[in-house]
Coordinates of C-alpha atoms in Angstrom, one line a residue:
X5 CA -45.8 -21.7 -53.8
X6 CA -49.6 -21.8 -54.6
X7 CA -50.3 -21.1 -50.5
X8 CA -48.2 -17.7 -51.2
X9 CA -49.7 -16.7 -54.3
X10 CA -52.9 -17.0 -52.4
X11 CA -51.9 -15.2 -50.0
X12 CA -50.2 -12.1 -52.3
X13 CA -53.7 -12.3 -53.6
X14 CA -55.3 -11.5 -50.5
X15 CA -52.4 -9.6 -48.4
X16 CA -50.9 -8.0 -51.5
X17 CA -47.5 -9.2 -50.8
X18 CA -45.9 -12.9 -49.7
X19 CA -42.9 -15.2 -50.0
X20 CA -42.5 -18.5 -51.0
X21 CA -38.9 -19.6 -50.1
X22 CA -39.0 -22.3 -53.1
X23 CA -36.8 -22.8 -56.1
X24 CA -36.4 -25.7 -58.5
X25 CA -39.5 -25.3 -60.6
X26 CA -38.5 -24.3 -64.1
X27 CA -36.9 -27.3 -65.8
X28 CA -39.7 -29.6 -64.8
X29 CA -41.2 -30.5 -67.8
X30 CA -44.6 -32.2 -68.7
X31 CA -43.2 -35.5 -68.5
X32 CA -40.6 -35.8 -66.7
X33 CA -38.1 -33.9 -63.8
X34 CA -35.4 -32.3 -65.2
X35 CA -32.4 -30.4 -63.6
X36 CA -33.6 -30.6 -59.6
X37 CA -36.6 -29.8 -60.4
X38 CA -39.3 -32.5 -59.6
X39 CA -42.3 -30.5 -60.9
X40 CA -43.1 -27.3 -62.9
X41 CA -45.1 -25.5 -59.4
X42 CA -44.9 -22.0 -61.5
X43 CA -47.4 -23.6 -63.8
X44 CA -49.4 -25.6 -61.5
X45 CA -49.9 -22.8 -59.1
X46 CA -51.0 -20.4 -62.0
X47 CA -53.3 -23.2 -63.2
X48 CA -54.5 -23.7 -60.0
X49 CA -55.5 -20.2 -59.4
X50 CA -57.3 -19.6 -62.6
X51 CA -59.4 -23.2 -62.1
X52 CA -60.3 -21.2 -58.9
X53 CA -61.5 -18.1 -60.6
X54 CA -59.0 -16.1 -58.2
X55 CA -57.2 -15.2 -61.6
X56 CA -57.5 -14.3 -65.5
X57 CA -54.2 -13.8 -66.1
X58 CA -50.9 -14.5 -64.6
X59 CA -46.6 -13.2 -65.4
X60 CA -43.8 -15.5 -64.3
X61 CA -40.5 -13.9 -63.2
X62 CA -38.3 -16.3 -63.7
X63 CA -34.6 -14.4 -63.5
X64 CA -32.8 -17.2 -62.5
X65 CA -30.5 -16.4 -65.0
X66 CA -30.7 -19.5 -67.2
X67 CA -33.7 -20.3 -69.3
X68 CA -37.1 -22.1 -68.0
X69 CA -37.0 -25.3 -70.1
X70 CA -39.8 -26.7 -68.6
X71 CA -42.1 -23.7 -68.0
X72 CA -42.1 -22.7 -72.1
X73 CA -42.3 -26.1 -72.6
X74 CA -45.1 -26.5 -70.4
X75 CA -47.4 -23.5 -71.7
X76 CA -46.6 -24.1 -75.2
X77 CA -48.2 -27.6 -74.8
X78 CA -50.8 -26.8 -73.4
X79 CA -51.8 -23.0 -75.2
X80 CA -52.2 -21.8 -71.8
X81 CA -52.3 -18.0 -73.1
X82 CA -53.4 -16.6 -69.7
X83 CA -49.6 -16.8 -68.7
X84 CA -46.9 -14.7 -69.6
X85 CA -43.4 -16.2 -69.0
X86 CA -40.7 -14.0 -68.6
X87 CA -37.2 -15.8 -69.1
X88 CA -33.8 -14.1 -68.2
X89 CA -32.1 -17.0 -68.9
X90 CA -33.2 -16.9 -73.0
X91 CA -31.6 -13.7 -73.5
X92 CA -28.3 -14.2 -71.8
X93 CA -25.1 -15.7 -72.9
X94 CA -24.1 -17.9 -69.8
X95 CA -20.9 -19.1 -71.5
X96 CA -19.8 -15.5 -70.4
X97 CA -21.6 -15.1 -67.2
X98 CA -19.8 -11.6 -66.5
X99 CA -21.1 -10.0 -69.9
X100 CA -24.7 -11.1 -68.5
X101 CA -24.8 -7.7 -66.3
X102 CA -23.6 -5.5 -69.2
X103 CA -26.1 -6.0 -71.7
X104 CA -28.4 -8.8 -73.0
X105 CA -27.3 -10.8 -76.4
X106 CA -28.5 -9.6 -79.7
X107 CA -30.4 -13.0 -81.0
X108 CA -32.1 -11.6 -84.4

C-alpha cells in the first residue's frame, strides 16, 4: 500500500491490490485484518514530508473500526476518513443502494 501511494504521488495514478486494513486496531488485529496499513501508509508519507494531508476511501461497505479508532487516538487531524460502512444499514444490504440511513 505505502509503495503505491508513493507512486500515485509521483505517476498520479497506481494500484495497490490489498484489502484487510480497516478493523486493525491500535492494539490488536481484528476481523482479517493484521494491521491498520491505511494509517501507517498515511503516517508514513507525512513523516516523509511527501504529504500534509491525506482522505481515506474506505467503501467497503461496512464501517472502519479500526481506522476511526486509530485517528481518534492519536488526533491525527491531517487525515480525513471517509466510511461507507457508518452510514449504511447492513442488516438490509439491498436498501444500502437506495439511499443511506437517517442517523440524527
Amino acid at each position: 500500500m505505502y509503495a503505491a501511494a508513493e507512486e500515485a504521488l509521483k505517476s498520479g495514478i497506481a494500484i495497490s491490490p490489498t484489502s484487510g486494513f480497516h478493523h486493525a486496531r491500535w492494539e490488536k488485529s481484528e476481523g482479517f485484518c493484521t494491521f491498520n496499513g491505511l494509517v501507517l501508509t498515511s503516517v508514513l508519507l507525512k513523516e516523509k514530508g511527501m504529504i500534509n494531508k491525506v482522505g481515506i476511501l474506505d467503501f467497503d461497505m461496512h464501517y472502519g473500526n479500526g481506522t476511526d479508532e486509530i485517528i481518534k487516538k492519536y488526533n491525527l487531524d491531517y487525515i480525513v476518513h471517509y466510511t461507507a460502512g457508518k452510514t449504511y444499514d447492513l442488516h438490509y444490504p439491498l436498501l444500502n443502494f437506495i439511499k443511506p440511513l437517517d442517523r440524527k
